[in-house]
Coordinates of N, CA and C in Angstrom, one line a residue:
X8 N 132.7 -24.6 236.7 CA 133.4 -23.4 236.3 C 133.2 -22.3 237.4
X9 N 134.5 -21.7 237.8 CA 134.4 -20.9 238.4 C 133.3 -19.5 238.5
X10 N 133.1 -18.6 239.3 CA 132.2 -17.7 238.9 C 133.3 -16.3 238.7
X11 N 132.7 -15.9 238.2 CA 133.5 -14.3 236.9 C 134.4 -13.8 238.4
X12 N 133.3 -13.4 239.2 CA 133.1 -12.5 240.2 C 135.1 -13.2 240.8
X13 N 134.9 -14.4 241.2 CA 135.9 -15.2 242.5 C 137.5 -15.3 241.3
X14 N 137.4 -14.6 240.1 CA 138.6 -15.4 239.8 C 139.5 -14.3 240.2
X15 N 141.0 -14.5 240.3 CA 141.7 -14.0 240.5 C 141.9 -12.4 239.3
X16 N 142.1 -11.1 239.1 CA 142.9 -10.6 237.8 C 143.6 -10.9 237.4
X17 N 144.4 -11.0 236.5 CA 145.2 -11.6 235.2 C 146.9 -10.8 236.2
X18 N 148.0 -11.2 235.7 CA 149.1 -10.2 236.4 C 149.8 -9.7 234.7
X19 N 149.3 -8.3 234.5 CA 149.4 -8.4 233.5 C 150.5 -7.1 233.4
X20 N 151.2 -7.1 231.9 CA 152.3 -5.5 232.2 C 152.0 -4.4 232.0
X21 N 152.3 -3.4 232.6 CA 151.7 -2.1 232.5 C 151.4 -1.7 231.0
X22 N 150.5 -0.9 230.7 CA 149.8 -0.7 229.2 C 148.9 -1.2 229.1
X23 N 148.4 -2.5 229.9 CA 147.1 -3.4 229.5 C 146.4 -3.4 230.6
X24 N 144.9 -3.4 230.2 CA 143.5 -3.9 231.5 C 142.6 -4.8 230.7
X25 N 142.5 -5.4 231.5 CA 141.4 -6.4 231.0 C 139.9 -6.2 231.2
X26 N 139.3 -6.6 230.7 CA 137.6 -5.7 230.4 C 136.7 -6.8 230.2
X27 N 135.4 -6.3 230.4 CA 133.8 -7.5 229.5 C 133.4 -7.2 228.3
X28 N 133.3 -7.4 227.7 CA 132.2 -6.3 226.3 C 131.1 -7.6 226.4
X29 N 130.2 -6.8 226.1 CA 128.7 -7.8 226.5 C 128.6 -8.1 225.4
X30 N 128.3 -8.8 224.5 CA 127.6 -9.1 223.0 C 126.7 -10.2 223.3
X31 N 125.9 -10.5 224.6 CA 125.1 -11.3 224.9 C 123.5 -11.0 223.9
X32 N 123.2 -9.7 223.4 CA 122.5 -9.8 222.9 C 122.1 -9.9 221.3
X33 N 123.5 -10.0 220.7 CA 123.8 -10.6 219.8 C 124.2 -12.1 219.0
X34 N 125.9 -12.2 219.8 CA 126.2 -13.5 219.6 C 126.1 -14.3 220.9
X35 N 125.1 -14.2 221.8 CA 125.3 -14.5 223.0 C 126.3 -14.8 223.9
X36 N 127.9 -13.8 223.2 CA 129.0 -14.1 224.1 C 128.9 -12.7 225.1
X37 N 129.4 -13.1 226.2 CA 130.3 -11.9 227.1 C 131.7 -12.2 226.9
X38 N 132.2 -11.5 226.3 CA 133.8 -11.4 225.8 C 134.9 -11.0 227.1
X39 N 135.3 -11.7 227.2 CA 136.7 -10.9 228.2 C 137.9 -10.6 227.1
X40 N 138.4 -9.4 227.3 CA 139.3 -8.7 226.9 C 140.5 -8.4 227.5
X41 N 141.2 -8.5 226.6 CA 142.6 -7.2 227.0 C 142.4 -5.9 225.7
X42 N 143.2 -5.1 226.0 CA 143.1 -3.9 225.8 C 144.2 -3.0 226.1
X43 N 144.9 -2.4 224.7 CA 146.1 -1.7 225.1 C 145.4 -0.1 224.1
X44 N 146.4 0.6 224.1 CA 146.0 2.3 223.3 C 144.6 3.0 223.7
X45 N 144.5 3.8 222.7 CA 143.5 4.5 223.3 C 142.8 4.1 222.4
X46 N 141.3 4.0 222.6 CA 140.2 4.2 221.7 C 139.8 5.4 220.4
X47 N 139.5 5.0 219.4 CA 139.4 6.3 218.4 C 141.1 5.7 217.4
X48 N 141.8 4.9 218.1 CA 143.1 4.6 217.0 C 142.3 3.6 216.4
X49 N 143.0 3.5 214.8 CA 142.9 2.2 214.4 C 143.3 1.1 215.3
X50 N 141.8 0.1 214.9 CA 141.8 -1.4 215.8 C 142.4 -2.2 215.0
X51 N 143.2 -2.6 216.1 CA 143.8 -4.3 215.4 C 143.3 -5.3 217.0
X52 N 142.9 -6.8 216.0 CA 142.2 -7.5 216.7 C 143.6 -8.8 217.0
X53 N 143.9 -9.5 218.0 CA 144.2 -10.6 218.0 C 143.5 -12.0 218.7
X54 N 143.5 -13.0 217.7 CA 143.1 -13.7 218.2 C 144.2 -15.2 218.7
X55 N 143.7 -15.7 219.7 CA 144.9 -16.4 220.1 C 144.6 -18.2 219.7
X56 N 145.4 -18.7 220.1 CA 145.2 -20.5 219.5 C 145.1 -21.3 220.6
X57 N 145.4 -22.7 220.6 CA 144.8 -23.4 220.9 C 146.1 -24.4 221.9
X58 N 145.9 -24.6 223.0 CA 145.0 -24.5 224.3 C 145.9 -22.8 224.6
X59 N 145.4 -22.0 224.2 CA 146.2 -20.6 224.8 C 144.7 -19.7 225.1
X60 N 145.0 -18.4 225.6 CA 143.9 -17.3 226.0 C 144.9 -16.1 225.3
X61 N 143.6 -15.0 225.7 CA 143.8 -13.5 225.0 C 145.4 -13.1 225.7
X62 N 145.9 -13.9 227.1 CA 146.9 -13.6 228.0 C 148.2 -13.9 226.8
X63 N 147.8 -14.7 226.3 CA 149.1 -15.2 225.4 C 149.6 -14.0 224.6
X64 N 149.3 -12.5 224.3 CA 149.4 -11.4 223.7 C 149.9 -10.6 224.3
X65 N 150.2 -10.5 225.5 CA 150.4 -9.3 226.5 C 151.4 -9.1 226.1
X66 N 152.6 -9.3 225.9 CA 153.9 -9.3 225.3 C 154.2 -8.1 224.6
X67 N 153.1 -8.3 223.8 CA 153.2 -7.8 222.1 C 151.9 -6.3 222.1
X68 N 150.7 -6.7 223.0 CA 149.7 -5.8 222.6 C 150.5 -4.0 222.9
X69 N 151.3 -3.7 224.2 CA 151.8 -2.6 224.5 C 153.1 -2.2 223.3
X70 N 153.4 -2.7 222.6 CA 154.6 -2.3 221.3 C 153.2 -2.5 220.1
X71 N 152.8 -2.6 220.1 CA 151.7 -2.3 219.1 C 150.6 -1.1 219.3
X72 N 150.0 -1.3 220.5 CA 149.3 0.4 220.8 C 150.5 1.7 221.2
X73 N 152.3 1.2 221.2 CA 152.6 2.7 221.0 C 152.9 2.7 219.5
X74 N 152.7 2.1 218.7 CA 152.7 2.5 217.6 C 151.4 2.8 217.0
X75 N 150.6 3.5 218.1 CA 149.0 4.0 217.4 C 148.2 3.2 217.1
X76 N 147.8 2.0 217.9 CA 147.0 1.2 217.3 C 146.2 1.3 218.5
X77 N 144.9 0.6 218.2 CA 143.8 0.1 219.8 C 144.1 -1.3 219.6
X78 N 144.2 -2.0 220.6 CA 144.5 -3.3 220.4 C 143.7 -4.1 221.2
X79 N 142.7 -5.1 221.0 CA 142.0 -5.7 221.5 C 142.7 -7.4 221.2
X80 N 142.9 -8.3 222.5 CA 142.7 -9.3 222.6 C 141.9 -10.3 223.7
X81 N 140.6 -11.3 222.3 CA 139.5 -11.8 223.1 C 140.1 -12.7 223.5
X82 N 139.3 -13.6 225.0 CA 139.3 -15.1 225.0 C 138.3 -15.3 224.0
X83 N 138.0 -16.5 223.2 CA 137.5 -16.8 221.9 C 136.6 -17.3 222.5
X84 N 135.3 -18.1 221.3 CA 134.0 -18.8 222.1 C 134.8 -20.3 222.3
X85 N 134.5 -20.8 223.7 CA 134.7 -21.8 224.2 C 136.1 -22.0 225.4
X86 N 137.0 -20.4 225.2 CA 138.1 -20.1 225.9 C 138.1 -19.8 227.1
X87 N 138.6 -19.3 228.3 CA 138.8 -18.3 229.2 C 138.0 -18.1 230.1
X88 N 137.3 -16.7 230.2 CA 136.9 -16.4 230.9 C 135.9 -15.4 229.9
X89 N 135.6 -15.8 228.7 CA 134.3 -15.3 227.9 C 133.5 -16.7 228.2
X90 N 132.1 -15.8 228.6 CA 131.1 -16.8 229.1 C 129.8 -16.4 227.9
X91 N 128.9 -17.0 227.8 CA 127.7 -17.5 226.6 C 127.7 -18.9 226.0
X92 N 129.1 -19.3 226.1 CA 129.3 -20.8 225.1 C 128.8 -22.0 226.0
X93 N 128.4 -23.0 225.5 CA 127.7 -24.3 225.6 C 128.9 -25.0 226.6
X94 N 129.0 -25.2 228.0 CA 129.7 -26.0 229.1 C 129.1 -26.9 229.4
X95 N 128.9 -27.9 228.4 CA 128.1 -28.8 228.4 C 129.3 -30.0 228.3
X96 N 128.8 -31.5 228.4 CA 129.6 -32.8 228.1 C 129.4 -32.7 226.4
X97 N 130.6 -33.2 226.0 CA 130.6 -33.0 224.5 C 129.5 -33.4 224.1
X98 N 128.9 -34.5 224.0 CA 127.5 -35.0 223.5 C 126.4 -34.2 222.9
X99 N 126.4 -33.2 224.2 CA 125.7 -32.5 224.5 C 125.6 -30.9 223.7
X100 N 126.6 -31.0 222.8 CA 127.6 -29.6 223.0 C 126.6 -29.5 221.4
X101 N 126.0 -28.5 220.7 CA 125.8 -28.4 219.2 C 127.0 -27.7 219.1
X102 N 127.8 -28.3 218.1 CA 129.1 -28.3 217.3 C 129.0 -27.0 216.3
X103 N 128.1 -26.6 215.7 CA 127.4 -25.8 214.9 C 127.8 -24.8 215.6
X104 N 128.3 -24.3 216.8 CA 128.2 -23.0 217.2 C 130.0 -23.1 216.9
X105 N 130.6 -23.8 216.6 CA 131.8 -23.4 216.2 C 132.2 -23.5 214.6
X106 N 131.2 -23.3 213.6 CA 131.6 -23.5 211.8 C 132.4 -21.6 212.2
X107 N 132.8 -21.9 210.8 CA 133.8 -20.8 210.4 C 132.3 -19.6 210.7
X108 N 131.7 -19.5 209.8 CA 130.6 -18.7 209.9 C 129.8 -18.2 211.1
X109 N 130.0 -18.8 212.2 CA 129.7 -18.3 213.5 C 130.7 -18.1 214.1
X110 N 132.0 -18.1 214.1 CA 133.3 -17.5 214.8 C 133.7 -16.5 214.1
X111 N 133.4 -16.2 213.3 CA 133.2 -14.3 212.1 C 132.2 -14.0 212.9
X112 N 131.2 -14.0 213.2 CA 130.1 -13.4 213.4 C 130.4 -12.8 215.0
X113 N 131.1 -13.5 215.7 CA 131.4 -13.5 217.0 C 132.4 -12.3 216.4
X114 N 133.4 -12.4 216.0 CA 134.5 -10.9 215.7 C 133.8 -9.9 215.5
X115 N 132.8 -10.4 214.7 CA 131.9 -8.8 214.2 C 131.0 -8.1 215.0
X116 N 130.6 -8.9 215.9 CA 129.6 -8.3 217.0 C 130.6 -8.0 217.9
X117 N 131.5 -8.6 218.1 CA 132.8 -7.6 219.6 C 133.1 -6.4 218.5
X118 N 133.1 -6.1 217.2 CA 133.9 -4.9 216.4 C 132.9 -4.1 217.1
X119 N 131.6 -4.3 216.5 CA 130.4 -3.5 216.6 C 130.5 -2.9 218.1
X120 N 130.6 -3.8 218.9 CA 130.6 -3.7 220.2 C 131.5 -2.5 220.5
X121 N 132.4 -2.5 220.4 CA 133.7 -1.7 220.5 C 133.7 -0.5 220.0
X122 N 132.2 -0.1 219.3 CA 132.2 1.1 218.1 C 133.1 1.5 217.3
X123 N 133.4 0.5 216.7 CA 134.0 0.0 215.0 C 133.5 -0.2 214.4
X124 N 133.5 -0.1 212.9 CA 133.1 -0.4 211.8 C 134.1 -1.1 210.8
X125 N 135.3 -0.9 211.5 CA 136.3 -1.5 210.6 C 137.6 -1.6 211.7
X126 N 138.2 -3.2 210.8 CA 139.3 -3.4 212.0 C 140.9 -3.2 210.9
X127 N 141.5 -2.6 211.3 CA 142.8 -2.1 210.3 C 143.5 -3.6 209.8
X128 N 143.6 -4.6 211.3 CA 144.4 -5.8 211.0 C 144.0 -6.5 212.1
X129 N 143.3 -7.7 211.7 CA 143.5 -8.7 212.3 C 144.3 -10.1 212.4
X130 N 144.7 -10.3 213.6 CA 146.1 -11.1 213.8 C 145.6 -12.3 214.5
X131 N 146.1 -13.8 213.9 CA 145.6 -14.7 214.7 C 147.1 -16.3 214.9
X132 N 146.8 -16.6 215.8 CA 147.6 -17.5 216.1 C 147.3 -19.1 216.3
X133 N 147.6 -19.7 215.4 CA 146.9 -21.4 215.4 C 145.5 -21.4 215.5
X134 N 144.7 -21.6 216.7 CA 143.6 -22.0 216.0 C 143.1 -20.3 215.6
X135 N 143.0 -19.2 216.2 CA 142.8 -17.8 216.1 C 143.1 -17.5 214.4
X136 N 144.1 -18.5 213.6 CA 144.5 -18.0 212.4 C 143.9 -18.7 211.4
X137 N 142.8 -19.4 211.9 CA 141.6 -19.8 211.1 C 140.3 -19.0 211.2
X138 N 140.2 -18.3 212.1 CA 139.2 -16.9 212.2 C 139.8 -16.0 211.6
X139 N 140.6 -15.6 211.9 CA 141.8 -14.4 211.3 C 141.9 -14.6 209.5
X140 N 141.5 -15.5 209.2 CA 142.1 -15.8 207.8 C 140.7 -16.1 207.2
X141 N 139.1 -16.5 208.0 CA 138.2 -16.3 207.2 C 137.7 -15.4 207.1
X142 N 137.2 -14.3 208.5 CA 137.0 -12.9 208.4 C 137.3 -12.1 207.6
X143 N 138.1 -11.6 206.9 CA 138.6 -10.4 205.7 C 138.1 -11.4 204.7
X144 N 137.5 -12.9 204.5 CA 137.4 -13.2 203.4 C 136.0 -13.5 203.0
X145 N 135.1 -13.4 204.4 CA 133.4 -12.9 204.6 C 133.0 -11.6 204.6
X146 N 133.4 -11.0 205.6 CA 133.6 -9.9 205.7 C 134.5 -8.9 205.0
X147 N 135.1 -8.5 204.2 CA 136.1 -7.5 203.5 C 136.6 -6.0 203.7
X148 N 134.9 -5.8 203.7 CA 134.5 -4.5 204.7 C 135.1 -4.3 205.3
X149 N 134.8 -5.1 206.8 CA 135.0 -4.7 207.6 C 136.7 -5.2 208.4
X150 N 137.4 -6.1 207.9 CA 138.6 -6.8 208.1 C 139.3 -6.6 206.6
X151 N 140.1 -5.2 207.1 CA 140.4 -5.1 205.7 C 142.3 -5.6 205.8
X152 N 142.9 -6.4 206.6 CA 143.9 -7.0 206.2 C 144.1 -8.0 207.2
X153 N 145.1 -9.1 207.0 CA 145.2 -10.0 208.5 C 146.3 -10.7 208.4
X154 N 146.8 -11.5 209.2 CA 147.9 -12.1 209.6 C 148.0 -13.1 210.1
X155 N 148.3 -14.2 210.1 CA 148.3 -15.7 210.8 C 149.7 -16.4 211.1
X156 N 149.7 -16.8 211.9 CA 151.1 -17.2 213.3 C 151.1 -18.4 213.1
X157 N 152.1 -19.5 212.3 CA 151.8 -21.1 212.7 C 151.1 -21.2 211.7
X158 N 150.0 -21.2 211.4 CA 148.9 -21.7 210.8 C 148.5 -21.2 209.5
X159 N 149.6 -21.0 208.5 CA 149.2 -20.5 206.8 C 147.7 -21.2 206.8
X160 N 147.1 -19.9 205.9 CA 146.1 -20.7 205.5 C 146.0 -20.5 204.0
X161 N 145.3 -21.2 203.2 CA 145.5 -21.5 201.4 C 144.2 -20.6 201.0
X162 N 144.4 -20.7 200.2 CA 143.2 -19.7 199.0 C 142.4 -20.4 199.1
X163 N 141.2 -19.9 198.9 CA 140.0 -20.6 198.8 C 140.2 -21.7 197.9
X164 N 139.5 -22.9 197.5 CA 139.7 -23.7 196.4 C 138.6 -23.8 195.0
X165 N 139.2 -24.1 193.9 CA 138.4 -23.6 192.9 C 137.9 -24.7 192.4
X166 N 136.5 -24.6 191.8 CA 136.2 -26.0 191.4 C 136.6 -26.1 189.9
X167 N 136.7 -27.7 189.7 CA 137.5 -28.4 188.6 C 136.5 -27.1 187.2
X168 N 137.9 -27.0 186.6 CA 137.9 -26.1 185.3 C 137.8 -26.9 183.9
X169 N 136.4 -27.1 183.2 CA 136.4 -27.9 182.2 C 136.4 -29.4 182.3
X170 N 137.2 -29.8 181.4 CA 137.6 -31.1 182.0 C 138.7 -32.0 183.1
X171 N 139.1 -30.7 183.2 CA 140.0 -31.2 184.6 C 139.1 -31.8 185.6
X172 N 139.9 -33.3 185.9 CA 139.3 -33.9 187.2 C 140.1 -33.7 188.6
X173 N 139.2 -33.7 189.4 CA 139.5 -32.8 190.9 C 140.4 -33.8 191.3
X174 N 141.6 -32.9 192.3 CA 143.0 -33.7 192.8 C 142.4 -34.9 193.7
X175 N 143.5 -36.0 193.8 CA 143.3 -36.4 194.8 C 143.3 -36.5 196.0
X176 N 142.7 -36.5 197.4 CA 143.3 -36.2 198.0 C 143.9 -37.4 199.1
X177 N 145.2 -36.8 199.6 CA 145.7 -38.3 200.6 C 145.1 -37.9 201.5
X178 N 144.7 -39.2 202.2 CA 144.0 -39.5 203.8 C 145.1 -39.7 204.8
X179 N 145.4 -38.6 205.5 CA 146.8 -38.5 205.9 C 146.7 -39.0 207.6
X180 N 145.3 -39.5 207.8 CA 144.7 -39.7 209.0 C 145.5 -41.8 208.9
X181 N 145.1 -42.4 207.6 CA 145.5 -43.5 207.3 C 147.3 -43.9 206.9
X182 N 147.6 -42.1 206.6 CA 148.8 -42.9 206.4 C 149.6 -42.7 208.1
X183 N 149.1 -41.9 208.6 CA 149.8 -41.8 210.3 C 149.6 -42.7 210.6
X184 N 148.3 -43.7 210.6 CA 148.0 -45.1 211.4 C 149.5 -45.9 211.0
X185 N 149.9 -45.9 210.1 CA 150.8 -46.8 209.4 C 152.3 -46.9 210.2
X186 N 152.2 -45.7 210.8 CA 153.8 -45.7 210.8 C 153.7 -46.7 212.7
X187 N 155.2 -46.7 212.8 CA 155.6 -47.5 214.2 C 156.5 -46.4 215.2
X188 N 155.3 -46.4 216.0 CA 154.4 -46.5 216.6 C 153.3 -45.7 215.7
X189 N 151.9 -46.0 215.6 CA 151.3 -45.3 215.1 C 150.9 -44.2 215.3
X190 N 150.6 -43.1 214.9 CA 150.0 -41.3 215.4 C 148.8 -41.4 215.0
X191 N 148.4 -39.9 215.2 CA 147.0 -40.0 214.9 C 147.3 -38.2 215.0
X192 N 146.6 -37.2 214.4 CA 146.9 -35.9 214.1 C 146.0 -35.4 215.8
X193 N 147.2 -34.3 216.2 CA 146.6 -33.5 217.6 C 145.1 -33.0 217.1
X194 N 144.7 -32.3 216.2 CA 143.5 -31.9 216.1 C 142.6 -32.9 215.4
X195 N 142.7 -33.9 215.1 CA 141.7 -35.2 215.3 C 141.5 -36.2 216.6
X196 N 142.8 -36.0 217.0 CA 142.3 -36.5 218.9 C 141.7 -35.7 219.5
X197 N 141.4 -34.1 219.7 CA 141.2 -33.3 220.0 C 139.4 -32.7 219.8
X198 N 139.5 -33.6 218.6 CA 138.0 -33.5 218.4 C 137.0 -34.7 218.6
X199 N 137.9 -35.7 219.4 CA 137.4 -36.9 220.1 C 136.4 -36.6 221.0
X200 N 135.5 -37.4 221.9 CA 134.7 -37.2 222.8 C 135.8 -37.3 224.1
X201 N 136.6 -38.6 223.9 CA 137.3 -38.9 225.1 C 138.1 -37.6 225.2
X202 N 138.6 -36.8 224.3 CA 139.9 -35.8 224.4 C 139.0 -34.8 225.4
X203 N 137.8 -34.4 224.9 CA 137.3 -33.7 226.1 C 137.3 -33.8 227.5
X204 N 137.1 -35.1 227.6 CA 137.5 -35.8 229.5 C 138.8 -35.6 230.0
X205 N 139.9 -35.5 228.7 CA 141.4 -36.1 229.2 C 141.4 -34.5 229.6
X206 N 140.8 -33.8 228.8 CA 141.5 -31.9 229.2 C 140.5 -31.6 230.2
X207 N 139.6 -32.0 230.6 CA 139.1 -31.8 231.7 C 139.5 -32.5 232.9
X208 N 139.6 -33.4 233.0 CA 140.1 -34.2 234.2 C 141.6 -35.2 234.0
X209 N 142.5 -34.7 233.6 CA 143.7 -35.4 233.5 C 143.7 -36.0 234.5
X210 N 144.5 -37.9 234.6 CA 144.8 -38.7 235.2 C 145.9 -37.6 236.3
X211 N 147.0 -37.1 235.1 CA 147.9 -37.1 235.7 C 148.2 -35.5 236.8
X212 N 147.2 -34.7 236.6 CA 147.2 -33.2 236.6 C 147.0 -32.2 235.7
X213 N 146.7 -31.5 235.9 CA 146.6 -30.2 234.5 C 148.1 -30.0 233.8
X214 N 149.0 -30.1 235.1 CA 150.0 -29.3 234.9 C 151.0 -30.4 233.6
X215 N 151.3 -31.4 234.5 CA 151.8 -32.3 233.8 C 151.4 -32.8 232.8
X216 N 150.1 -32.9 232.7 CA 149.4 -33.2 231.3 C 149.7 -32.0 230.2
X217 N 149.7 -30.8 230.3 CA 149.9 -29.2 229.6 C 151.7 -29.8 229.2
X218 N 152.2 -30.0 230.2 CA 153.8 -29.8 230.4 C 154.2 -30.9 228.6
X219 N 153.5 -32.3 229.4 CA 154.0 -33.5 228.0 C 153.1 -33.1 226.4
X220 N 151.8 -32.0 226.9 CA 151.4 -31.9 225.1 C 152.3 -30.4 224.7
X221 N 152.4 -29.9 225.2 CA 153.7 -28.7 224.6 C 154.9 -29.4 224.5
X222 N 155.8 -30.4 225.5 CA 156.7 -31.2 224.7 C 156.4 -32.2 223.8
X223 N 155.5 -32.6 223.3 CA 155.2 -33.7 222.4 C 155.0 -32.4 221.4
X224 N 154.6 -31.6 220.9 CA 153.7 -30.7 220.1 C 155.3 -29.6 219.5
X225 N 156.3 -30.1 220.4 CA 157.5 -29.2 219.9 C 158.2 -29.7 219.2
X226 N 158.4 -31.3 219.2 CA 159.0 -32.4 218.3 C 160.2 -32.1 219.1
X227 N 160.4 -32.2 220.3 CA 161.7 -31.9 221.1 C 161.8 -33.4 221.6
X228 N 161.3 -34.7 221.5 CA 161.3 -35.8 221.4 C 162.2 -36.9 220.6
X229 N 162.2 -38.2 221.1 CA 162.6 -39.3 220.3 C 161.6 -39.7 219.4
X230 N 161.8 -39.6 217.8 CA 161.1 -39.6 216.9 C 160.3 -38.5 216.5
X231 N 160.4 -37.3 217.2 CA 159.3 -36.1 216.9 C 160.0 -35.7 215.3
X232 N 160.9 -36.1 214.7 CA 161.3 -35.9 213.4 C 160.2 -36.0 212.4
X233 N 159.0 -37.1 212.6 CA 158.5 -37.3 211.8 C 157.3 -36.2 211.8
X234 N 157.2 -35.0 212.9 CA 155.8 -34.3 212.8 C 155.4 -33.9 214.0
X235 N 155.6 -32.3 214.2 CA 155.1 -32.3 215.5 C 154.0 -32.4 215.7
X236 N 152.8 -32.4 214.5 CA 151.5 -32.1 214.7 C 151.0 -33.4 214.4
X237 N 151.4 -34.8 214.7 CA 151.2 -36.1 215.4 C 151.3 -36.9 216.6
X238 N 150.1 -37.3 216.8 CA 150.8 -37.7 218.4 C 149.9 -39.2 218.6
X239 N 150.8 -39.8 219.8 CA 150.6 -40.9 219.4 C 149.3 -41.2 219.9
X240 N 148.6 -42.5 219.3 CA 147.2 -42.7 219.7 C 146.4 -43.1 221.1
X241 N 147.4 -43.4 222.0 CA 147.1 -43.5 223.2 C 147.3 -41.9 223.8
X242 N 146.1 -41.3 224.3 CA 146.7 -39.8 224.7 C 147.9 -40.1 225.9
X243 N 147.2 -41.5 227.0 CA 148.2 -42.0 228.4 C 149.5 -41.6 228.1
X244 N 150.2 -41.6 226.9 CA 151.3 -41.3 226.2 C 152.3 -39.7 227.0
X245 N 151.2 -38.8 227.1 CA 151.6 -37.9 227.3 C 152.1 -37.7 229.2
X246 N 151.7 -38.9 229.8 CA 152.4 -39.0 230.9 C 153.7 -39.4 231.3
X247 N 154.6 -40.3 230.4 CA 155.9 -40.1 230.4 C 156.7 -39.5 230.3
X248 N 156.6 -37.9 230.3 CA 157.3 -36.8 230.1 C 158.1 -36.8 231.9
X249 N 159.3 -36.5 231.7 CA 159.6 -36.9 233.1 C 159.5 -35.1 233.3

């Protein structure tokens, strides 16, 4: 990995700078940031998804701080250019530093950080709208509303009432094996050992590899009818995007 110091600045649109907030002595992250309004407005937080960075917001953060808001967007733990997280070979990696309950904890130490005590609205996008959607639901306090992009997420679940016996549930990992050609779900390849190597050292380039999983991932394909959020079991697959 590069060093902080050698990377390039972001080319970002007027209204926004990008920043460090230290929470090394907390959640042992150093956060890189963007940053739109003034400080002292209500905070809204966004968090971004998956393979994206805090860059993916720039768009949107400057029409949101002129409507009075401070607007903070992190790289997340394991993103960007926030450093503290484990750059280790997956093997190696304690998985534990990514449960729901330690990716809140990380939001609440950059709040804190930021001299907050409360965030107006936090906003999250794919994987960001799984933080975004457990935070106000740990915390209440302090995430007193939020929003999620792509990625609804459901109510907590209740356990069986009386004698009701608990739903079943389908193994949707088995019924993908089934079909022709078979799939397999992007965030179960994704949490493979090999998927680590393929996004670190693609055969075919970064670029070209990025290029075929955002076209495979759009269902802009032959067969993508059946799901964009399936892909096929060989990741090599993602090389024949011309």
């Amino acid at each position: 990995m590069a060093s902080l110091t050698s990377l390039p600045p972001w080319p970002l649109p007027d209204g926004i700078t990008e920043d460090y907030i230290d929470c090394t002595t907390t959640c042992g992250l150093n956060f890189h940031i963007l940053r739109a309004g003034q400080p002292g407005q209500p905070l809204i937080l966004f968090c971004h998804g998956y393979p994206e960075l805090s860059f993916s917001w720039r768009k949107i953060l400057p029409s949101i701080a002129n409507a009075g808001y401070y607007c903070i967007a992190m790289d997340q733990r394991g993103y960007g250019r926030t450093t503290g997280w484990a750059n280790k070979p997956f093997h190696e990696v304690d998985l534990g530093e990514y449960t729901m309950t330690n990716l809140v904890r990380d939001l609440v130490c950059l709040v804190y950080r930021l001299g907050y005590t409360e965030v107006k609205c936090i906003i999250g996008h794919d994987f960001g709208g799984v933080s975004s959607a457990m935070a106000p639901l740990m915390r209440p306090e302090i995430f007193k509303s939020c929003i999620q992009m792509s990625h609804p997420h459901h109510a907590p679940p209740s356990p069986p009432f009386g004698d009701e016996k608990p739903k079943q549930k389908l193994d949707i990992q088995a019924e993908l094996a089934k079909l022709d050609p078979p799939r397999k779900h992007y965030k179960w390849y994704n949490s493979t050992p090999e998927a680590a190597s393929h996004w670190d050292n693609p055969e075919q380039g970064l670029e070209a590899y990025l290029r075929g999983y955002f076209h495979l991932k759009s269902a802009d394909w032959e067969g993508g009818e059946r799901g964009h959020c399936a892909v096929l079991v060989s990741w090599k697959w993602l090389m024949v995007v011309p």
